[in-house]
Short mmCIF file of N, CA and C in Angstrom, two decimals:
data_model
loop_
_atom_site.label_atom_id
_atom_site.label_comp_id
_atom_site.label_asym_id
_atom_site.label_seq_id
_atom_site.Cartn_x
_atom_site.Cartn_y
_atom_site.Cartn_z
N UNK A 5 60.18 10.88 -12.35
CA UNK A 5 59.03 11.25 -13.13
C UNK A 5 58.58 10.04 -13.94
N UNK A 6 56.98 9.90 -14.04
CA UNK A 6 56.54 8.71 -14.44
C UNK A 6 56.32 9.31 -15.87
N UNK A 7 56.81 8.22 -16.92
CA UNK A 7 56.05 8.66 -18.19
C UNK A 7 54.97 8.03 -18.59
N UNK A 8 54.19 7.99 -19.46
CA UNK A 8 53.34 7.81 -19.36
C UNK A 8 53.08 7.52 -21.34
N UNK A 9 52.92 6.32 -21.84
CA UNK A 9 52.48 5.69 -23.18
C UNK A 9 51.82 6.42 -23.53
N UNK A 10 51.30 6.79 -24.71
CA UNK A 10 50.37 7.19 -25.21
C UNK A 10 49.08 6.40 -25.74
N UNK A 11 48.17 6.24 -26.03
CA UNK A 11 47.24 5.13 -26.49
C UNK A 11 47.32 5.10 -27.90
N UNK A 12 48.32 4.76 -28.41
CA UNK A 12 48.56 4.58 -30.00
C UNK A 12 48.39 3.36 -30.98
N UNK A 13 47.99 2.53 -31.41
CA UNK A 13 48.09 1.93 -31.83
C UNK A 13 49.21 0.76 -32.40
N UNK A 14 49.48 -0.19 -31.95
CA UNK A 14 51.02 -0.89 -31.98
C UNK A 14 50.66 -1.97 -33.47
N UNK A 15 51.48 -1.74 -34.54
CA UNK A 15 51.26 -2.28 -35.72
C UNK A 15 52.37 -3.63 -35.47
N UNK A 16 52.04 -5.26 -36.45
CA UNK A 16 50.32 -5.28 -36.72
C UNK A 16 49.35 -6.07 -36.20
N UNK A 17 49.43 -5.67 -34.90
CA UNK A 17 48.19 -6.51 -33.62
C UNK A 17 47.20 -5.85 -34.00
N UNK A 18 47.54 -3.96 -34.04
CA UNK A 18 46.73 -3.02 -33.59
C UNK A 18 45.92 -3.45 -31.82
N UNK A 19 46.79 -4.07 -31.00
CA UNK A 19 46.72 -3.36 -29.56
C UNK A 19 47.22 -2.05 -29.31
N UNK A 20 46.74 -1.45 -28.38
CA UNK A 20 46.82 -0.15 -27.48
C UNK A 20 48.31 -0.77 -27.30
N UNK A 21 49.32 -0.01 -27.33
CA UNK A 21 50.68 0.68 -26.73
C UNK A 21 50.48 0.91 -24.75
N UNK A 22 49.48 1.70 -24.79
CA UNK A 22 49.61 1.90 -23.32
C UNK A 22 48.83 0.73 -22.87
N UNK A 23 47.81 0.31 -23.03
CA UNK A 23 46.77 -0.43 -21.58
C UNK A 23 46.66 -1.87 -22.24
N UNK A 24 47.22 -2.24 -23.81
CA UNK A 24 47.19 -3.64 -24.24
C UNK A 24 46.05 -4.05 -24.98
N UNK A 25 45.05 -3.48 -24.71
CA UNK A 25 43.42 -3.76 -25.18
C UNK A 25 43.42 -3.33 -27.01
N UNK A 26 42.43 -3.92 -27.59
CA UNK A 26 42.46 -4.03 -28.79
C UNK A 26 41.96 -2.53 -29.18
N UNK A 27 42.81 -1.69 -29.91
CA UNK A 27 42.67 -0.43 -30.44
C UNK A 27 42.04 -0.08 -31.27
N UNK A 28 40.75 1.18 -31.34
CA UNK A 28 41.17 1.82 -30.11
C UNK A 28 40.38 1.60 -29.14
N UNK A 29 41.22 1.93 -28.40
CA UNK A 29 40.96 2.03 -26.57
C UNK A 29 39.99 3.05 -26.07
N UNK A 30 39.30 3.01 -25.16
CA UNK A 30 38.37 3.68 -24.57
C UNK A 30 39.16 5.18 -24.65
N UNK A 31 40.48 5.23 -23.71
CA UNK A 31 41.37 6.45 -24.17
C UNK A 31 41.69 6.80 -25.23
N UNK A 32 41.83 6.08 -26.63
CA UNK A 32 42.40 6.46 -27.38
C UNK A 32 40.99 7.00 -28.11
N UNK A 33 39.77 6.48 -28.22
CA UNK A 33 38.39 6.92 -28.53
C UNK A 33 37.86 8.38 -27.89
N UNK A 34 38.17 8.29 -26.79
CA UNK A 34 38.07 9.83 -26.24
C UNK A 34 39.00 11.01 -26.81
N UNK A 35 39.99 10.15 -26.63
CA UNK A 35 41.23 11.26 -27.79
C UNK A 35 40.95 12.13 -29.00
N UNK A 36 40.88 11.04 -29.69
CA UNK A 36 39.89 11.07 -31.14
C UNK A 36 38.91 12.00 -31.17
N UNK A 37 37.93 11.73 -30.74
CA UNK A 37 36.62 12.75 -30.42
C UNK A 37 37.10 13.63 -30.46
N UNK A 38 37.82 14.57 -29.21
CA UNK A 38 37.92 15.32 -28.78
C UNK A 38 39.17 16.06 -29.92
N UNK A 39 39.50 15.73 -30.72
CA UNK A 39 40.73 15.52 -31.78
C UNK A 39 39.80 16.50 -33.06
N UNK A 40 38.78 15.73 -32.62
CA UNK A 40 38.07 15.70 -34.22
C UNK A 40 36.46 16.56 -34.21
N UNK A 41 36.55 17.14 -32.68
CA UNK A 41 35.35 17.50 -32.16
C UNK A 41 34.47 18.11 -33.35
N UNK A 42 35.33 18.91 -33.62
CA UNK A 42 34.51 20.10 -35.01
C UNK A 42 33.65 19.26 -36.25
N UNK A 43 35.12 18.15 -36.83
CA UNK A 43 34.74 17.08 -37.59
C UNK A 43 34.58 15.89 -37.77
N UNK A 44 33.21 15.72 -37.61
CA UNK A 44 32.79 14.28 -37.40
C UNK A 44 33.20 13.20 -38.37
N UNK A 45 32.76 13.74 -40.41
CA UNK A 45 33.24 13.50 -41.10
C UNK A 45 34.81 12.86 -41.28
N UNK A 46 35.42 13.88 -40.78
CA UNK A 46 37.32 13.45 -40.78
C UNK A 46 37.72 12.60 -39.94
N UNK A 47 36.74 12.26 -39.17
CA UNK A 47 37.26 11.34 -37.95
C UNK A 47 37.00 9.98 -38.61
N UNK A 48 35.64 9.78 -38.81
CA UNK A 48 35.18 8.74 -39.81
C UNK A 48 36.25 8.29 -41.09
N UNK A 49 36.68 9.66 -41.78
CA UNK A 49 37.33 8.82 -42.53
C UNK A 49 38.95 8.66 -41.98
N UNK A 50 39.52 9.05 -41.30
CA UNK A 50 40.54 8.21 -40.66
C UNK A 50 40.51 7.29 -40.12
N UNK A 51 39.50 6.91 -38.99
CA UNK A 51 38.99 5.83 -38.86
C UNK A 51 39.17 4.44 -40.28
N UNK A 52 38.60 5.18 -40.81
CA UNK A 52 38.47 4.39 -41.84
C UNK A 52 39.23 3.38 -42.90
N UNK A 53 39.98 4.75 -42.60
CA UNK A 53 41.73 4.13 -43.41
C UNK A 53 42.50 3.87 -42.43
N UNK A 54 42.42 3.57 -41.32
CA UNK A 54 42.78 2.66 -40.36
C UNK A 54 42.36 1.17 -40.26
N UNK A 55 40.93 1.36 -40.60
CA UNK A 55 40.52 -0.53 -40.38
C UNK A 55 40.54 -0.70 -41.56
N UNK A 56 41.23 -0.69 -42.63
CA UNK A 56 41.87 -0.99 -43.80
C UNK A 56 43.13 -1.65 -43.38
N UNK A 57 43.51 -0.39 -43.48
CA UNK A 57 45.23 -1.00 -42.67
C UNK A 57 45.34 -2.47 -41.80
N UNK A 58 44.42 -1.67 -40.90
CA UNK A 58 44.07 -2.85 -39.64
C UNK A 58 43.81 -4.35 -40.59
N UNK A 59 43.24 -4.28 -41.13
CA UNK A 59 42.37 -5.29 -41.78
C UNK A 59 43.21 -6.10 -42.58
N UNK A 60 44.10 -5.73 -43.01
CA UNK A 60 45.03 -6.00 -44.09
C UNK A 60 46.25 -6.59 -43.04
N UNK A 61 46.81 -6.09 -42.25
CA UNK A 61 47.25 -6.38 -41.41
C UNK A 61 47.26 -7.79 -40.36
N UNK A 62 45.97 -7.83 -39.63
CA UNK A 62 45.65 -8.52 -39.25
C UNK A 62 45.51 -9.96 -39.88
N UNK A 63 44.85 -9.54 -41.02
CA UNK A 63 45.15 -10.96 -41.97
C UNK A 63 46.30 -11.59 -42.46
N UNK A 64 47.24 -10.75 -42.30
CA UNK A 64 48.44 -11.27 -42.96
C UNK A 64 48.85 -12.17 -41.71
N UNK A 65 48.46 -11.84 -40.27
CA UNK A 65 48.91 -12.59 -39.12
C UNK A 65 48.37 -13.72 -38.93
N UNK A 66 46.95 -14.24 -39.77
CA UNK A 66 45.80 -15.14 -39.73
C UNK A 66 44.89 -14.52 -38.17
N UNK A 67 44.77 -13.41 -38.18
CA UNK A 67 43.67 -13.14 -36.95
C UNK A 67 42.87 -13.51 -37.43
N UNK A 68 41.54 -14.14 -36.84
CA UNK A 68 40.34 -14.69 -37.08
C UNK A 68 39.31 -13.02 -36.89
N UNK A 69 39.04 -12.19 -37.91
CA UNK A 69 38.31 -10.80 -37.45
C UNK A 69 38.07 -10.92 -38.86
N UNK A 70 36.54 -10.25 -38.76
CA UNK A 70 35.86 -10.24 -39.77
C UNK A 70 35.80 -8.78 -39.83
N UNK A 71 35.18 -8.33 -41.61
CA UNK A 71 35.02 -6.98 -41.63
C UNK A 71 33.83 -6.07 -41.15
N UNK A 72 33.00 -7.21 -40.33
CA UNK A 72 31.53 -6.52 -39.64
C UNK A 72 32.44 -6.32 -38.04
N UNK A 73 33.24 -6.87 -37.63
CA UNK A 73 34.15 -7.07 -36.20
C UNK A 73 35.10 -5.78 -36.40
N UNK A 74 35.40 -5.58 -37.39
CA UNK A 74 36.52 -4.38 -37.22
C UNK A 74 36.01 -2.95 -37.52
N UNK A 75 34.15 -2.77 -38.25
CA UNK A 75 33.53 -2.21 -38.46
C UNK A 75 32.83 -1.59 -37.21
N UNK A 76 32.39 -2.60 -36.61
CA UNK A 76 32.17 -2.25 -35.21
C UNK A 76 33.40 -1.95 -34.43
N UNK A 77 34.55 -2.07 -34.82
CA UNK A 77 35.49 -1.88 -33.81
C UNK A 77 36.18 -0.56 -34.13
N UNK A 78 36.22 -0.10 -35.05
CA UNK A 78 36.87 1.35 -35.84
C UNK A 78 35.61 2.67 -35.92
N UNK A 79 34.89 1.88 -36.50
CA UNK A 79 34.19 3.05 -36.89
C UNK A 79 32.24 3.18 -36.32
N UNK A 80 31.95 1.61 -35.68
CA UNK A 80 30.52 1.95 -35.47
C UNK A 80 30.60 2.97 -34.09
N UNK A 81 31.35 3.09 -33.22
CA UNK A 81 31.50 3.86 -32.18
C UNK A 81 31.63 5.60 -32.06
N UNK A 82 32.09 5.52 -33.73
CA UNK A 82 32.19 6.96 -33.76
C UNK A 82 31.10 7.99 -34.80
N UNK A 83 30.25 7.08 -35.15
CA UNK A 83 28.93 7.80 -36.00
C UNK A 83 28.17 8.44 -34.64
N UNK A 84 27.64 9.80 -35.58
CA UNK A 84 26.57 10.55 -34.26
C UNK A 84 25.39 10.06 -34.38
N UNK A 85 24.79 9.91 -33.08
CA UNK A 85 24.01 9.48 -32.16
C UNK A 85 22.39 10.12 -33.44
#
């Protein structure tokens, strides 16, 4: 039996666990949604306090990511249309 990663977030790259790509992942974004379907609000703000984390994180490693780069990367994907 194959197991199978979950798309979680791996601290403190914040790459995807399963597919490597910078989190979140197309899977782990669908997750989410579908997580949070009812609340758009709650998703946003977890999101949120994630690219904090993220942010804080990342800097301590010297990643070169700005807070308009992790803005778009956390949270512009998940505001409604």
């Amino acid at each position: 039996m194959t197991r199978r990663r979950a798309h979680l977030p791996t601290r403190p790259t914040w790459r995807c666990a399963a597919c490597g790509i910078a989190w979140p992942c197309s899977a782990a974004k669908l997750r989410l949604l579908a997580e949070y379907r009812t609340d758009r609000s709650a998703l946003l703000i977890h999101l949120a306090t994630l690219q904090t984390e993220a942010g804080e994180q990342l800097a301590a490693l010297d990643h070169a990511t700005t807070p308009a780069d992790l803005t778009a990367r956390f949270t512009g994907w998940a505001r409604p249309r």
